[in-house]
Coordinates of C-alpha atoms and ligand atoms in Angstrom, one line a residue:
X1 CA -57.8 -96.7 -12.7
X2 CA -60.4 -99.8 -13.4
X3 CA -61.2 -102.5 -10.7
X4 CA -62.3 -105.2 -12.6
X5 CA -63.2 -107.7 -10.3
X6 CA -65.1 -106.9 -7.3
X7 CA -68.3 -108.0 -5.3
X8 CA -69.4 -105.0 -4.5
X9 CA -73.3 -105.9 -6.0
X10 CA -75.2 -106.6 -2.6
X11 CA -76.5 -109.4 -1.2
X12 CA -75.8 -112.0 -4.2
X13 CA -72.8 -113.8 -3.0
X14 CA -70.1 -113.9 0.0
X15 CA -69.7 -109.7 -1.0
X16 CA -71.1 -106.8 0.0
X17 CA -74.4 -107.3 2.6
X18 CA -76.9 -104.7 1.8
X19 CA -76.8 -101.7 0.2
X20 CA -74.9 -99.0 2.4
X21 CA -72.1 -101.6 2.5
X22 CA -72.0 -101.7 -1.4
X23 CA -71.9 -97.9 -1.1
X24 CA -68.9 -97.5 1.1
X25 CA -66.8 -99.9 -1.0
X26 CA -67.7 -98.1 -4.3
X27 CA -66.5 -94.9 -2.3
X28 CA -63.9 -96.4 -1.0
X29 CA -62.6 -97.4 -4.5
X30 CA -63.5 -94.0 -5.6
X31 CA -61.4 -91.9 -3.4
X32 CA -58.4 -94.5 -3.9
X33 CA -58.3 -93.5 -7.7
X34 CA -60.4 -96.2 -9.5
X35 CA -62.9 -94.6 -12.2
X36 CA -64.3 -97.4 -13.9
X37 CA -65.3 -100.2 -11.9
X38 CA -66.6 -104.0 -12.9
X39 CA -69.0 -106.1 -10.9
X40 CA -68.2 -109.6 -10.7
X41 CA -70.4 -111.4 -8.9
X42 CA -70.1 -115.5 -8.6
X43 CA -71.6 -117.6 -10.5
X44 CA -71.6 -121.0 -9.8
X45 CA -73.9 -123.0 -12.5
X46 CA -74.8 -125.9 -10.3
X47 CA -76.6 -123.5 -8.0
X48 CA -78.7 -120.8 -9.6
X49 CA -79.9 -120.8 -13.2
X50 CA -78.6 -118.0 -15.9
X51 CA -81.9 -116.3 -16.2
X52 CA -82.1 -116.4 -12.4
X53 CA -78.9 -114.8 -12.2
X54 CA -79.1 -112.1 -14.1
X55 CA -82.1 -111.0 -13.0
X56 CA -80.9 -110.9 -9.1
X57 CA -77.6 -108.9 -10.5
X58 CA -80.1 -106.7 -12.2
X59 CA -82.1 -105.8 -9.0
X60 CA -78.9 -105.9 -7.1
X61 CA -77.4 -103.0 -9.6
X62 CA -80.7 -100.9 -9.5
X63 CA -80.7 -101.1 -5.3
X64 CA -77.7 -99.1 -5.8
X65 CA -77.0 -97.5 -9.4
X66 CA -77.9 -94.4 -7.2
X67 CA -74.8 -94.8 -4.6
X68 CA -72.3 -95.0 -7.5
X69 CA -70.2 -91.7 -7.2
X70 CA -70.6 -89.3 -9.8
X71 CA -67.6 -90.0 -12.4
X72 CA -67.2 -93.6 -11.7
X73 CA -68.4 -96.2 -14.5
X74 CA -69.8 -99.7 -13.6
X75 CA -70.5 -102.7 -15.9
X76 CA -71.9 -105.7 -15.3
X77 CA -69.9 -109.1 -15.4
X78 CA -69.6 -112.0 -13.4
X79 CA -67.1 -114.9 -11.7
X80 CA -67.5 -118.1 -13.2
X81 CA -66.6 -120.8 -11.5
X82 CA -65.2 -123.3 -14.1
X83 CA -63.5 -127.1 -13.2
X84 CA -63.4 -129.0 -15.8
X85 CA -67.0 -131.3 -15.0
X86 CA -70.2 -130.1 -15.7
X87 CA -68.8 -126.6 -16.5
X88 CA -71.3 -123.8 -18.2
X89 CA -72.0 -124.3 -21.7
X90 CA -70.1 -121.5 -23.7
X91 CA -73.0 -119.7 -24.4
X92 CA -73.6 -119.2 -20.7
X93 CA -69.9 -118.2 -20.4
X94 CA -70.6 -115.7 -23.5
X95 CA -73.5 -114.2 -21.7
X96 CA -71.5 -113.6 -18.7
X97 CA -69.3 -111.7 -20.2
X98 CA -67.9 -108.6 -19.1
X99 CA -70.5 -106.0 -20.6
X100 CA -69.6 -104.7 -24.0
X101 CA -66.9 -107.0 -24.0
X102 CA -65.5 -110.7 -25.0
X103 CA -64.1 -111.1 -22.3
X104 CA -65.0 -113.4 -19.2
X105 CA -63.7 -113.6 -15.6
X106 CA -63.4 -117.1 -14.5
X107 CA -62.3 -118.7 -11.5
X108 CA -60.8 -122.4 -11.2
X109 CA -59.8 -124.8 -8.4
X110 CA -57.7 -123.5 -5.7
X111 CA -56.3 -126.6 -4.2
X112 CA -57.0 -129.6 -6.2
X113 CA -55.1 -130.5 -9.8
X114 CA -56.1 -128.8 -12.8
X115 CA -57.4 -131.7 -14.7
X116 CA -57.6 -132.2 -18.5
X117 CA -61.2 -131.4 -19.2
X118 CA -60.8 -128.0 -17.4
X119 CA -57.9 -127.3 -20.0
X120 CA -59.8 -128.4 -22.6
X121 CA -62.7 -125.9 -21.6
X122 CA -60.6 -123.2 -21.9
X123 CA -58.9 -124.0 -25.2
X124 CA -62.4 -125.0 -27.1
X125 CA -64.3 -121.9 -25.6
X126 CA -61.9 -119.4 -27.0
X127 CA -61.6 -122.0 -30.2
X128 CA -65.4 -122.0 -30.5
X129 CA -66.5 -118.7 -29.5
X130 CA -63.2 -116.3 -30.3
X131 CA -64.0 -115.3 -26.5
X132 CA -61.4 -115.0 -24.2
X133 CA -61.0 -116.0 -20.4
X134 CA -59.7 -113.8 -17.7
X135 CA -58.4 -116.2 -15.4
X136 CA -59.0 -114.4 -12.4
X137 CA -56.7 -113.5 -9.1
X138 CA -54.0 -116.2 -11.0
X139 CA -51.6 -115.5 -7.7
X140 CA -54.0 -118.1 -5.6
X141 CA -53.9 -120.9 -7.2
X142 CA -51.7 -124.0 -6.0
X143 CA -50.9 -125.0 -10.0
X144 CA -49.7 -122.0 -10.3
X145 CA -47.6 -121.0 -6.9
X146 CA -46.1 -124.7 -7.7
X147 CA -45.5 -124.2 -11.2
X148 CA -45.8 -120.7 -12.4
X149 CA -44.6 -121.1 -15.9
X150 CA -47.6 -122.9 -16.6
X151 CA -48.8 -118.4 -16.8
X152 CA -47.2 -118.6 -20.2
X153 CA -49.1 -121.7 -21.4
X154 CA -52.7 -119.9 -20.1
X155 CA -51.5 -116.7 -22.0
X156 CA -50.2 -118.8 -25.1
X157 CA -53.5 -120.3 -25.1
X158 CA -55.4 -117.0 -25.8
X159 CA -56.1 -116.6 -21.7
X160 CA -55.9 -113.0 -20.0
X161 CA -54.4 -113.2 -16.7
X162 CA -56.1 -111.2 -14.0
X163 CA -54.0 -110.4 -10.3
X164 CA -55.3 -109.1 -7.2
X165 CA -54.3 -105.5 -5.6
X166 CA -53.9 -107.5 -2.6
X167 CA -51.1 -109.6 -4.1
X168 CA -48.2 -107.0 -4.5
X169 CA -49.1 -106.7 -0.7
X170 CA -48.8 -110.2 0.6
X171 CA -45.7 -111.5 1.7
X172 CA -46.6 -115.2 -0.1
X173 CA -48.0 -113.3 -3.1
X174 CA -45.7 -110.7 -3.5
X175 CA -42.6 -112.4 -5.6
X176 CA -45.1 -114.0 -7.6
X177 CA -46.7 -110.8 -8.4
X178 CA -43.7 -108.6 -9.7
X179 CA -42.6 -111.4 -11.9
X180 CA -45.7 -111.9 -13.7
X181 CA -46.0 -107.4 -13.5
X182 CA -42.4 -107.5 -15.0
X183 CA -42.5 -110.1 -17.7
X184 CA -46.2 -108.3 -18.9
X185 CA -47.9 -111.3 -18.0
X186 CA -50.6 -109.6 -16.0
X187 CA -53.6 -107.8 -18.2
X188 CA -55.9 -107.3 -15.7
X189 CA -56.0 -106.0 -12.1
X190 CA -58.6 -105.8 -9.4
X191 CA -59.3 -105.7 -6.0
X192 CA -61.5 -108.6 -5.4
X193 CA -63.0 -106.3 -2.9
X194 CA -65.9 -108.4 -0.8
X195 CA -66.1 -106.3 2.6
X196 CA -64.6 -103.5 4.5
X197 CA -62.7 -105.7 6.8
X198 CA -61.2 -108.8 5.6
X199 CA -61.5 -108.0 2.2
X200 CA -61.2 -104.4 1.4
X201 CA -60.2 -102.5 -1.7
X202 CA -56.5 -101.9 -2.0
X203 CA -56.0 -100.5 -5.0
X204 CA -53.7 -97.2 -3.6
X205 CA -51.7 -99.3 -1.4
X206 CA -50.6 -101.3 -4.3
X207 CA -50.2 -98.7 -7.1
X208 CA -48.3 -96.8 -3.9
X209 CA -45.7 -100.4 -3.4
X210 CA -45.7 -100.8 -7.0
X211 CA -45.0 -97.4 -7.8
X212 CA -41.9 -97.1 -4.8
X213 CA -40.1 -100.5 -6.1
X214 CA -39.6 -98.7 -9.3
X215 CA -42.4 -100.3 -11.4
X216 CA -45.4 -97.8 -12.5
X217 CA -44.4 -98.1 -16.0
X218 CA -45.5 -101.9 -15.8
X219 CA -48.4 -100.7 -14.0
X220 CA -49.7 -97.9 -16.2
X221 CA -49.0 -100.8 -19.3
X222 CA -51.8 -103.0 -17.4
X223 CA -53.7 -99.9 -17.1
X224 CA -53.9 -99.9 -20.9
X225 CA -54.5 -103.4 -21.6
X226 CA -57.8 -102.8 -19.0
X227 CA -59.0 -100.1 -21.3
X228 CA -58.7 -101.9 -24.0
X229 CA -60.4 -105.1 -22.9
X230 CA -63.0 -102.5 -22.0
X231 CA -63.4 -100.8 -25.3
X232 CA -63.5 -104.2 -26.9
X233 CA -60.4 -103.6 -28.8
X234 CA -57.6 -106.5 -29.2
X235 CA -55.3 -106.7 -26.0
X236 CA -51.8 -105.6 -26.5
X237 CA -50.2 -109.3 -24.9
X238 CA -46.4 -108.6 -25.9
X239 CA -44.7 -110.8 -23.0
X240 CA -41.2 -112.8 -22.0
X241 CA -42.4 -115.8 -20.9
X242 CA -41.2 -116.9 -17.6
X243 CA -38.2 -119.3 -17.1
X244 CA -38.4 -122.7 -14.9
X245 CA -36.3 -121.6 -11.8
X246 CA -35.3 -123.8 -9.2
X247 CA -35.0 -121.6 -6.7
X248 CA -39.1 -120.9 -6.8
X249 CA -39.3 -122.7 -3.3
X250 CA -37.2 -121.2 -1.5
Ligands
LIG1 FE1 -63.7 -112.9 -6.7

């Protein structure tokens, strides 16, 4: 399996703090089934140049390129924060792409509105650059849990929608994440994985839940879309939109 959004790198954002902490998540991972593993560190442009962050995820990744267990792949990537003012330029967002890929993870505003220039970033960086977003962990957002049809605009777009493990295993998540898993709306997966306590990987649990409710061929399909993104081949995205339901709320 692939874990393609984690923060397993040490010591260069809320993730893993020092190195035999970044160990035992990659472990833990490990044993759980993943074999090919992404870290995504954040990236928030304001704060820390490009050159400066890649050279901290580069030191971070040779601290522990030793403690990655035999048979598991890493690449480098990163979170990119995006909202729609003073975003990255797209050549930033292209050099924070998932390596040997044109793909980037990107993470937008939990609470507040998605406003227009945030849309429009999206639209003329995959215009401009034939890159595409992965709009990570999509079940968090409060556009979306209000309005999840707007998954089929982001995917009409030319997005890739990323979920969290985690979110076949919340009870507020949960609905949320079998309808996107059933209407092959979800391309990506990964733990999110920051710590061993509040934010451990949970990738067995969920393959275990998905697996018992009958949906492992949904799975195995997001499995494939994963390797594609990661051999840099086009993303299979056949999908049946989701309707508008009233009943979303209750
Ligand atoms: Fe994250």
């Amino acid at each position: 399996m692939i874990d393609i959004h984690t923060h397993v790198l040490p010591d260069l954002d809320d993730g893993a703090k020092g190195e035999r902490e970044a160990e035992r998540l990659l472990q833990s991972d490990f044993a759980q089934g993943v074999r090919e593993l992404v870290f995504t560190p954040h990236y928030y442009g304001k704060k820390r140049s490009l050159e400066s962050f890649l050279r901290q995820r580069e030191e971070a990744l040779e601290k522990i390129r030793r403690l990655v267990p035999a048979g598991m792949k890493t690449r480098l990537g990163a979170e990119v924060w995006l909202t729609g003012v003073n975003d990255p330029s797209n050549e930033t967002l292209c050099a924070l792409a998932i390596e040997g890929t044109k793909c980037v993870l990107v993470e937008l505003p939990f609470e507040e509105r998605w406003n227009k220039g945030l849309l429009l970033k999206l639209f003329s960086f995959i215009a401009d650059t034939g890159y595409q977003p992965i709009i990570a962990h999509i079940e968090r957002y409060r556009e979306i849990v209000k309005n999840p049809t707007l998954v089929n605009s982001l995917v009409k777009m030319g997005c890739l929608i990323q979920l969290n493990t985690g979110a076949f295993l919340g009870r507020s998540t949960q609905k949320l994440a079998f309808t996107l898993l059933k209407h092959g709306l979800v391309h990506c997966l990964g733990t999110d994985a920051h710590d061993e306590t509040e934010r451990p990987p949970d990738y067995k649990q969920a393959k275990e839940l998905v697996k018992s409710k009958g949906y492992f061929k949904e799975w195995t399909r997001v499995q494939t879309r994963m390797r594609q993104i990661l051999k840099n081949q086009r993303v299979e995205n056949t999908c049946t939109p989701i309707k508008k339901v009233l009943w979303w709320y209750k």
